[in-house]
mmCIF file of N, CA and C and ligand atoms in Angstrom:
data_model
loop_
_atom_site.group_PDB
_atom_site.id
_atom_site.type_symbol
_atom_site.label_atom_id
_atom_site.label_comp_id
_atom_site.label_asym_id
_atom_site.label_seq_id
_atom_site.Cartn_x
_atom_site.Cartn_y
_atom_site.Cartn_z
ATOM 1 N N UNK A 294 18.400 -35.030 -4.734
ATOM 2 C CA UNK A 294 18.248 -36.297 -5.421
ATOM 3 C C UNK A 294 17.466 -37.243 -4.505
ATOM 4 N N UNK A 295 16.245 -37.811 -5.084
ATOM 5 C CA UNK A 295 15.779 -38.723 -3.952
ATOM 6 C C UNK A 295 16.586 -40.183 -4.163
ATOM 7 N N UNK A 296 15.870 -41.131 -3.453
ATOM 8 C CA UNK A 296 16.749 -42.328 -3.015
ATOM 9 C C UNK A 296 16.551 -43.168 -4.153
ATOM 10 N N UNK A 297 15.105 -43.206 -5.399
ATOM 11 C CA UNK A 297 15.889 -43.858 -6.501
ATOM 12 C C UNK A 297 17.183 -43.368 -7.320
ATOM 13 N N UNK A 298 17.115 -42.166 -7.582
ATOM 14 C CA UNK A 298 17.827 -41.487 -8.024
ATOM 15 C C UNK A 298 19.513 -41.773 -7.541
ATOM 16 N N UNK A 299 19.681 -41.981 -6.183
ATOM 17 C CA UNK A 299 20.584 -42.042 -5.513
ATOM 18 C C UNK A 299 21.089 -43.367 -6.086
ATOM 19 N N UNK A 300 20.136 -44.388 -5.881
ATOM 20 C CA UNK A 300 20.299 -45.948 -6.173
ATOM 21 C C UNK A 300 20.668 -45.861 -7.715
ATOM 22 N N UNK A 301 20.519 -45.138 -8.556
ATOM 23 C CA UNK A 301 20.247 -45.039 -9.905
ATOM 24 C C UNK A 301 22.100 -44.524 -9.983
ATOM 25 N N UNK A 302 22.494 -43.149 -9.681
ATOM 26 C CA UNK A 302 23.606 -43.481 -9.796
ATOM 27 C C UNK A 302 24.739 -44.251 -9.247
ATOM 28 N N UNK A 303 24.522 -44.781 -7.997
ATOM 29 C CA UNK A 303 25.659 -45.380 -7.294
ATOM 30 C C UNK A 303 25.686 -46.626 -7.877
ATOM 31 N N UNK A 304 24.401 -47.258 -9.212
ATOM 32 C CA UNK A 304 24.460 -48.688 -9.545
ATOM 33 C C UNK A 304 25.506 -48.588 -10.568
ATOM 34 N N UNK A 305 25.897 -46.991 -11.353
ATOM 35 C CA UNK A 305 26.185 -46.684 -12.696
ATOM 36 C C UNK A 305 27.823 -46.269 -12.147
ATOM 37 N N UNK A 306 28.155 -45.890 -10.914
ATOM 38 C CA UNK A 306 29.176 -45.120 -10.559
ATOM 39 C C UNK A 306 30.376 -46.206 -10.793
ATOM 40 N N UNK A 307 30.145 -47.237 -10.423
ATOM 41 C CA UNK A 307 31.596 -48.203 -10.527
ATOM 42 C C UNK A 307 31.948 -48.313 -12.011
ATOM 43 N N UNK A 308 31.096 -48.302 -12.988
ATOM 44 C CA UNK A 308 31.211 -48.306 -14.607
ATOM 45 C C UNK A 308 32.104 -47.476 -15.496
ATOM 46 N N UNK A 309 32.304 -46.112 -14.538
ATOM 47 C CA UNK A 309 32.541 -44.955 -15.140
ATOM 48 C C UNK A 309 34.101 -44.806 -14.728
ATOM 49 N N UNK A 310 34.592 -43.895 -16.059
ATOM 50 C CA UNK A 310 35.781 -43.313 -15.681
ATOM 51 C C UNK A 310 35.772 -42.213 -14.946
ATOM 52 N N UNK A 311 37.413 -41.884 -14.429
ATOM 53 C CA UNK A 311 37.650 -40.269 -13.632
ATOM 54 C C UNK A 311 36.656 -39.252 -14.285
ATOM 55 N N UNK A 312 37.050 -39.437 -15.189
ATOM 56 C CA UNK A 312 36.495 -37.974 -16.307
ATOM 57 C C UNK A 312 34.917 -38.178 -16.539
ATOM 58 N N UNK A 313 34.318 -38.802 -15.695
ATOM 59 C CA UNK A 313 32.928 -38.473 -16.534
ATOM 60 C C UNK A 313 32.103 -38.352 -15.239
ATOM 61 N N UNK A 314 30.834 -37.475 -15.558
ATOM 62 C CA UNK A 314 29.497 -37.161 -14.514
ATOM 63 C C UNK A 314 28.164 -38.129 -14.818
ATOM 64 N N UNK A 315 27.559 -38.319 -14.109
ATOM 65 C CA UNK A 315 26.619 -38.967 -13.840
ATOM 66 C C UNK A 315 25.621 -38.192 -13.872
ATOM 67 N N UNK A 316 24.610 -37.827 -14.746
ATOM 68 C CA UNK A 316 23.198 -37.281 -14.499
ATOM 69 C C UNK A 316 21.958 -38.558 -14.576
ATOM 70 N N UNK A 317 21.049 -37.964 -14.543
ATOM 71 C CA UNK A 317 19.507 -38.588 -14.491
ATOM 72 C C UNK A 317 18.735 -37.673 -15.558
ATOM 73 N N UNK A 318 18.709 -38.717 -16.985
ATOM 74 C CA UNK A 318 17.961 -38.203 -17.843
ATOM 75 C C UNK A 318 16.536 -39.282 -17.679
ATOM 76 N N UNK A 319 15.318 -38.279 -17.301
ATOM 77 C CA UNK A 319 14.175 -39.050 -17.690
ATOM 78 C C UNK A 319 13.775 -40.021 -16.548
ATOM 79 N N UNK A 320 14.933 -39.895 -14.995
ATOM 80 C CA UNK A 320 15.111 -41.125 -14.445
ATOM 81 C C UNK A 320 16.256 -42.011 -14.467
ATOM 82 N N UNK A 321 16.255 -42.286 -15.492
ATOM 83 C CA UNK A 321 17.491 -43.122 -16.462
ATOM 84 C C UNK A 321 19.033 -42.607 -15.875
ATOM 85 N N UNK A 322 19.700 -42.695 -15.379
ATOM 86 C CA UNK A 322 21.548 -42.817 -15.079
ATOM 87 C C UNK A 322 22.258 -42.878 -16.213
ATOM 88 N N UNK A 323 22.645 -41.802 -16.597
ATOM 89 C CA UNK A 323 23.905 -41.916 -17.550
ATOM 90 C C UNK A 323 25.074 -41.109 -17.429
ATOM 91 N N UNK A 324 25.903 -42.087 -17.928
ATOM 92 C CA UNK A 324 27.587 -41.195 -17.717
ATOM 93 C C UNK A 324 28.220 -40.790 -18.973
ATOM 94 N N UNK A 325 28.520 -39.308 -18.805
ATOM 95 C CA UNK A 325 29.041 -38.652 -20.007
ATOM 96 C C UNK A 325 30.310 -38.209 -19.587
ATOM 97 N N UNK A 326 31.057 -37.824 -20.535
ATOM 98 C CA UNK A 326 32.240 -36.933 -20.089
ATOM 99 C C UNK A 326 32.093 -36.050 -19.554
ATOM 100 N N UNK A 327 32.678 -35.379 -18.789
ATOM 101 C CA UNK A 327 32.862 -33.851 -17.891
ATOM 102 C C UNK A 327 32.730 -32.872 -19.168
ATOM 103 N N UNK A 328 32.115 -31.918 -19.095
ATOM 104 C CA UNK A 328 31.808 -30.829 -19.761
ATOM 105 C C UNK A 328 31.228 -31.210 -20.741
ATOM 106 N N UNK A 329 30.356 -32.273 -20.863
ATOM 107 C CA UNK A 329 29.136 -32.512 -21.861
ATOM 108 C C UNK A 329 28.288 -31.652 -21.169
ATOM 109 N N UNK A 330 27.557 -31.283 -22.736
ATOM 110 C CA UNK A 330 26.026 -30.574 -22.043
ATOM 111 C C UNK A 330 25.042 -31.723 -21.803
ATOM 112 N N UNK A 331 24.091 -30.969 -21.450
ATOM 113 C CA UNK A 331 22.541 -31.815 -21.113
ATOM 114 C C UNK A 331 22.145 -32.748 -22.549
ATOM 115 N N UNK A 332 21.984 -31.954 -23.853
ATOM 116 C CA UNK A 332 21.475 -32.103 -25.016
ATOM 117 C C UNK A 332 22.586 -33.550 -25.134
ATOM 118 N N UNK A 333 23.844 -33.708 -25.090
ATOM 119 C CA UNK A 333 24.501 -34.625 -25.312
ATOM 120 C C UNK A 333 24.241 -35.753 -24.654
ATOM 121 N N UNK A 334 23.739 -35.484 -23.305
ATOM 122 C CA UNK A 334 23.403 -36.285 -22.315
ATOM 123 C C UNK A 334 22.248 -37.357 -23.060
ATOM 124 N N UNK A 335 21.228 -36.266 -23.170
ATOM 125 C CA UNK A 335 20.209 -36.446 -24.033
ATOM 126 C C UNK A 335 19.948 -37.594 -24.885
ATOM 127 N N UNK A 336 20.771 -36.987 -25.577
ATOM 128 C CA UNK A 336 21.292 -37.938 -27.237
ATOM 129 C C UNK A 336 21.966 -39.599 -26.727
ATOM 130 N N UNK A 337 22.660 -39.467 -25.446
ATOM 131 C CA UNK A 337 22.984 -40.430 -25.325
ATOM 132 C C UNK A 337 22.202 -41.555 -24.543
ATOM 133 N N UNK A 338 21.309 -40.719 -24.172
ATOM 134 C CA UNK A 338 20.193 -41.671 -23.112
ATOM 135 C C UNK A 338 18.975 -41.958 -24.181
ATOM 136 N N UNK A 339 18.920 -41.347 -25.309
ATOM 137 C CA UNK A 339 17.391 -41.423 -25.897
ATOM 138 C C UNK A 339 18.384 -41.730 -27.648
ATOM 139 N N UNK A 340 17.115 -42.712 -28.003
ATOM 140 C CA UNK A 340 17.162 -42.909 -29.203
ATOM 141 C C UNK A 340 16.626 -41.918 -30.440
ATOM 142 N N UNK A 341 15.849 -41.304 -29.793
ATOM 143 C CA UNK A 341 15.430 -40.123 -30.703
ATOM 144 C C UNK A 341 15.699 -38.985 -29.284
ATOM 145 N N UNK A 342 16.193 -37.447 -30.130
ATOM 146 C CA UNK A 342 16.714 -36.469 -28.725
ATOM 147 C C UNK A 342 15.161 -35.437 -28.921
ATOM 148 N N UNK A 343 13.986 -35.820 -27.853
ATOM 149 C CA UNK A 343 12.503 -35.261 -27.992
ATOM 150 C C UNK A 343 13.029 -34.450 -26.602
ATOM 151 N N UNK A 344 12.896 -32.805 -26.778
ATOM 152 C CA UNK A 344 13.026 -32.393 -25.502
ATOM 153 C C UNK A 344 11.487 -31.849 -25.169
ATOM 154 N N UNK A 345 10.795 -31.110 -26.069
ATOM 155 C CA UNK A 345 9.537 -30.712 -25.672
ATOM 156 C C UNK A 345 8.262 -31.347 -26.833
ATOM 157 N N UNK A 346 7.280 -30.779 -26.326
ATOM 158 C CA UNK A 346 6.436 -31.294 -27.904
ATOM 159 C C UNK A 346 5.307 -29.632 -28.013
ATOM 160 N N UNK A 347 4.788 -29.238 -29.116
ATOM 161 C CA UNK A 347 3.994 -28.474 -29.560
ATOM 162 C C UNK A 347 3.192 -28.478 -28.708
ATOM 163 N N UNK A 348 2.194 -27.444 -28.966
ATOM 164 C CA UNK A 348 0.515 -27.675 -28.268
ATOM 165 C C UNK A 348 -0.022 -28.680 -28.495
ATOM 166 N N UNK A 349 0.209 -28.930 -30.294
ATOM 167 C CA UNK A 349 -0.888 -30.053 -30.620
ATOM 168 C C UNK A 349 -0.318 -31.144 -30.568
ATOM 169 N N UNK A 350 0.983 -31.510 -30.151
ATOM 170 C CA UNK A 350 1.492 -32.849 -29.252
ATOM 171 C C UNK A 350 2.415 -33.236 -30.127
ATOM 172 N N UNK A 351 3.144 -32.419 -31.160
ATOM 173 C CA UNK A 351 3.972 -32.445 -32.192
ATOM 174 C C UNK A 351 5.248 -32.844 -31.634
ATOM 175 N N UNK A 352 6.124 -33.492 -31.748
ATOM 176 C CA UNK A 352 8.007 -33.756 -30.903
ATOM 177 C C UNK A 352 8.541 -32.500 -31.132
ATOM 178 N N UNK A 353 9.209 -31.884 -30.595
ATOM 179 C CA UNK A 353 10.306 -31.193 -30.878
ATOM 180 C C UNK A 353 11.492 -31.573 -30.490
ATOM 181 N N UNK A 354 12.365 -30.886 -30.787
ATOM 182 C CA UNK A 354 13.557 -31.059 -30.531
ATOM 183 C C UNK A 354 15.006 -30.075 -30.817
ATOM 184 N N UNK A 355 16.401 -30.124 -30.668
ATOM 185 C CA UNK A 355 16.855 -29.151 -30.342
ATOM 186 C C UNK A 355 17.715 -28.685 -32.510
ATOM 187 N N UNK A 356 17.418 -27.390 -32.517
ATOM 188 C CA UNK A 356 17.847 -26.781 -34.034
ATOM 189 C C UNK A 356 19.039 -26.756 -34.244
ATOM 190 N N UNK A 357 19.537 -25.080 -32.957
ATOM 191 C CA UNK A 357 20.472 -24.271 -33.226
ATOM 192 C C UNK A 357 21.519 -24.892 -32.463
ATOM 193 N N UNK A 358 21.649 -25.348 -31.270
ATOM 194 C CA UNK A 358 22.788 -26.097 -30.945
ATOM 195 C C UNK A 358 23.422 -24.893 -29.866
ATOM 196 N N UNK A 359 22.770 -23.532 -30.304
ATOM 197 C CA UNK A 359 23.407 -22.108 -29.380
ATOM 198 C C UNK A 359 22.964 -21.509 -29.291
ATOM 199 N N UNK A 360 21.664 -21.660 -28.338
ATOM 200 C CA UNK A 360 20.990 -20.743 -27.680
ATOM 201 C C UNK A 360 19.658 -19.770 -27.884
ATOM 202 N N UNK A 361 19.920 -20.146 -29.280
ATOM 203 C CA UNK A 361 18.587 -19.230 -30.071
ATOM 204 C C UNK A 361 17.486 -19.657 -30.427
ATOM 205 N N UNK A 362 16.863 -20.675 -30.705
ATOM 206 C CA UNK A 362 15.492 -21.590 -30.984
ATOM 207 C C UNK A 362 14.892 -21.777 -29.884
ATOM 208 N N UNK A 363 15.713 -22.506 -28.892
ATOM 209 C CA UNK A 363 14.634 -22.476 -27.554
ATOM 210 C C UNK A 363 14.110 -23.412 -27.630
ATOM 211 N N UNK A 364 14.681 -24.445 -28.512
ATOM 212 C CA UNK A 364 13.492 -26.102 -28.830
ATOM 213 C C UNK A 364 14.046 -26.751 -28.191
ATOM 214 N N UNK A 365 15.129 -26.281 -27.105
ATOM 215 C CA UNK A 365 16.050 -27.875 -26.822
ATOM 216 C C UNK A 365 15.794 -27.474 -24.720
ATOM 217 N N UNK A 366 14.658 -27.073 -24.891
ATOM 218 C CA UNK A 366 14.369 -26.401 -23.118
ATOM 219 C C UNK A 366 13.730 -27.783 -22.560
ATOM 220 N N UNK A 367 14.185 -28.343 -21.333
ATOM 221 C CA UNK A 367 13.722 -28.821 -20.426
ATOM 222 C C UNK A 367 13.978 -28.428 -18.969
ATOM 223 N N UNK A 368 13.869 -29.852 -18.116
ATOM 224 C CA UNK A 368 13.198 -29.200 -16.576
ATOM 225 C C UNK A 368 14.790 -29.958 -16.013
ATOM 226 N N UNK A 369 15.567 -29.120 -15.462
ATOM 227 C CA UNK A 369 16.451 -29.886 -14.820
ATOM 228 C C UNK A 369 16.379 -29.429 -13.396
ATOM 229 N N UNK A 370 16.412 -29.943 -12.799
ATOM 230 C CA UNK A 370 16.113 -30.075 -11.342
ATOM 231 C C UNK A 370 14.987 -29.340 -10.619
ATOM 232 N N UNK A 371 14.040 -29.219 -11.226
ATOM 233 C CA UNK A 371 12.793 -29.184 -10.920
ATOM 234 C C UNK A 371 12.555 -27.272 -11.607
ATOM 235 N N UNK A 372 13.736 -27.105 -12.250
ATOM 236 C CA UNK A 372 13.809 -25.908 -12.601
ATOM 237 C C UNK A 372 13.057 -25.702 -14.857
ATOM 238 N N UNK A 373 12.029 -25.257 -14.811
ATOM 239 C CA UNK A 373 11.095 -25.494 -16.294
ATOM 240 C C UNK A 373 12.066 -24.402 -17.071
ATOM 241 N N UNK A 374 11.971 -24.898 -18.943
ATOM 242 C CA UNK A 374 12.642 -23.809 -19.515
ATOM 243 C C UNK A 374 14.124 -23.496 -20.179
ATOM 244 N N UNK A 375 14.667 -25.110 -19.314
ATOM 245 C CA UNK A 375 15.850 -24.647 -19.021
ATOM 246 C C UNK A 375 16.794 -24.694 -20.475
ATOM 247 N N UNK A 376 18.009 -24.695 -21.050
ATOM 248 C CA UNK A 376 18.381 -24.580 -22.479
ATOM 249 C C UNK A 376 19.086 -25.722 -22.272
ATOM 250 N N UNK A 377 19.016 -27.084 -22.875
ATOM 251 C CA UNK A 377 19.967 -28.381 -22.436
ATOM 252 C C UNK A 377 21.008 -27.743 -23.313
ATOM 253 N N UNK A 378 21.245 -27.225 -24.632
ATOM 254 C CA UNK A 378 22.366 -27.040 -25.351
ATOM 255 C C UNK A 378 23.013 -25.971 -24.862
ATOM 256 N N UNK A 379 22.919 -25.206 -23.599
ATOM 257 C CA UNK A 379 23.931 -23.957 -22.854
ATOM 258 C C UNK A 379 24.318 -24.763 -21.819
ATOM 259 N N UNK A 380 23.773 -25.723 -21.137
ATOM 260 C CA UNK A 380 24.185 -25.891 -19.958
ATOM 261 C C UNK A 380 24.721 -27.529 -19.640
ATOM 262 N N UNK A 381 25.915 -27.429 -18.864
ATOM 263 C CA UNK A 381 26.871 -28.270 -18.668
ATOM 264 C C UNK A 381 26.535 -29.166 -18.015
ATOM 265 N N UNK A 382 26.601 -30.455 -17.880
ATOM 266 C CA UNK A 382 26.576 -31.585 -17.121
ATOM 267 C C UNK A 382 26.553 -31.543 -15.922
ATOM 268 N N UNK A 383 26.196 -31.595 -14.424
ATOM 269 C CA UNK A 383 26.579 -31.919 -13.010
ATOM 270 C C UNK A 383 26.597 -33.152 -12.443
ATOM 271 N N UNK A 384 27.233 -33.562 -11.454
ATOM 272 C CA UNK A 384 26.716 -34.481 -11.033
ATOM 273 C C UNK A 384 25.284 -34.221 -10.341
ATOM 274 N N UNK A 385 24.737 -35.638 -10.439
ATOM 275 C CA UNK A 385 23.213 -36.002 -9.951
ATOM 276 C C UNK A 385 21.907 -35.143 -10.578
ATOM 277 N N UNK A 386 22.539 -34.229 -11.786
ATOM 278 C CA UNK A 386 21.757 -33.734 -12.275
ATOM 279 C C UNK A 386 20.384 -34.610 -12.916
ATOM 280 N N UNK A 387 19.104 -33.958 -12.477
ATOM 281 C CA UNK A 387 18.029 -34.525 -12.648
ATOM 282 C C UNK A 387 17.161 -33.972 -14.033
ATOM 283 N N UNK A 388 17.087 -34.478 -14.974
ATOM 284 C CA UNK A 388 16.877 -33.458 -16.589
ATOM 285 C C UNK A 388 15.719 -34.389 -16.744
ATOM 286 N N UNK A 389 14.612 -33.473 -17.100
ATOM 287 C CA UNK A 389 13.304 -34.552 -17.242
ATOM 288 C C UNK A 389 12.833 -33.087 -19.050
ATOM 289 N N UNK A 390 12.676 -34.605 -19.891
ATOM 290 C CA UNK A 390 12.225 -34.070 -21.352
ATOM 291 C C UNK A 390 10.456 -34.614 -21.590
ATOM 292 N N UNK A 391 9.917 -34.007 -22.498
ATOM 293 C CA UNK A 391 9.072 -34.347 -23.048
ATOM 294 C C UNK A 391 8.843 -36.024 -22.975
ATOM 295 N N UNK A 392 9.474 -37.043 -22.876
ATOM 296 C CA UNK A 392 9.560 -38.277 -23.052
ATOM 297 C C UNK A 392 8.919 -38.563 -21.285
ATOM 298 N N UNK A 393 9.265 -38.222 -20.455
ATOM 299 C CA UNK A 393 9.026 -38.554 -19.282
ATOM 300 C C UNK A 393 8.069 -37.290 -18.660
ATOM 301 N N UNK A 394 7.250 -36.685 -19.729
ATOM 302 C CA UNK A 394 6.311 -35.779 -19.507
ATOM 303 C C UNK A 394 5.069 -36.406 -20.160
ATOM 304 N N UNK A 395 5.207 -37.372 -20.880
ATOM 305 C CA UNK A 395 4.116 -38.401 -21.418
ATOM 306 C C UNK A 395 3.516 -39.209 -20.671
ATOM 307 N N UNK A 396 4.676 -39.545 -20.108
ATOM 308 C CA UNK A 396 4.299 -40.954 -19.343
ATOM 309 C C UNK A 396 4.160 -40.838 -18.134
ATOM 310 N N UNK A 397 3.629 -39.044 -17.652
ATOM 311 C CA UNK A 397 2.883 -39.142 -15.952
ATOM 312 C C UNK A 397 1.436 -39.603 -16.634
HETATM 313 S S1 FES B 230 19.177 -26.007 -29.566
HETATM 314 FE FE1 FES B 230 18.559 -24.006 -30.040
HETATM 315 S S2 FES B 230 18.526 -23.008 -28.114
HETATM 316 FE FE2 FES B 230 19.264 -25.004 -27.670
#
């Protein structure tokens, strides 16, 4: 985690209950419950849940909810691909979507 990131959750950490993790969607600090996935994370940091977009620059976003479409893949910790609807919350987790793939 670099040092915004760091600053990003320790501003969010006093807010939160026992039960919840702190990731970095997009940049952005948000706190979900323990054993939320990414996609929830998602949903809760973004007003619309855009994880990738088409070739021709179309939104996508996530179908099946379990594993099988493959529309709900982003980059969490520098790792491309990844399935936000299989995989569980961590702390300081860093999840970067289509939304913050625009705006390099
Ligand atoms: S939403 Fe279909 S694989 Fe994740």
């Amino acid at each position: 985690m670099n040092v915004v990131a760091e600053a990003l959750v320790e501003a969010i950490a006093p807010n939160t209950t026992l039960n919840a993790v702190i990731v970095l969607i997009d940049g952005r600090a948000v706190a979900v419950p323990v054993g939320s996935t990414v996609i929830a994370a998602i949903a809760h940091a973004h007003a619309t849940v855009l994880t990738r977009t088409s070739v021709s620059g179309l939104p996508r976003g996530p179908v099946c909810g379990m594993g099988i479409c493959q529309e709900c893949r982003v980059t969490i910790d520098g790792r491309a691909h990844q399935l936000s609807c299989q995989t569980l919350c961590q702390p300081g987790m860093d999840v970067r979507t289509a939304a913050s793939e625009a705006h390099r």
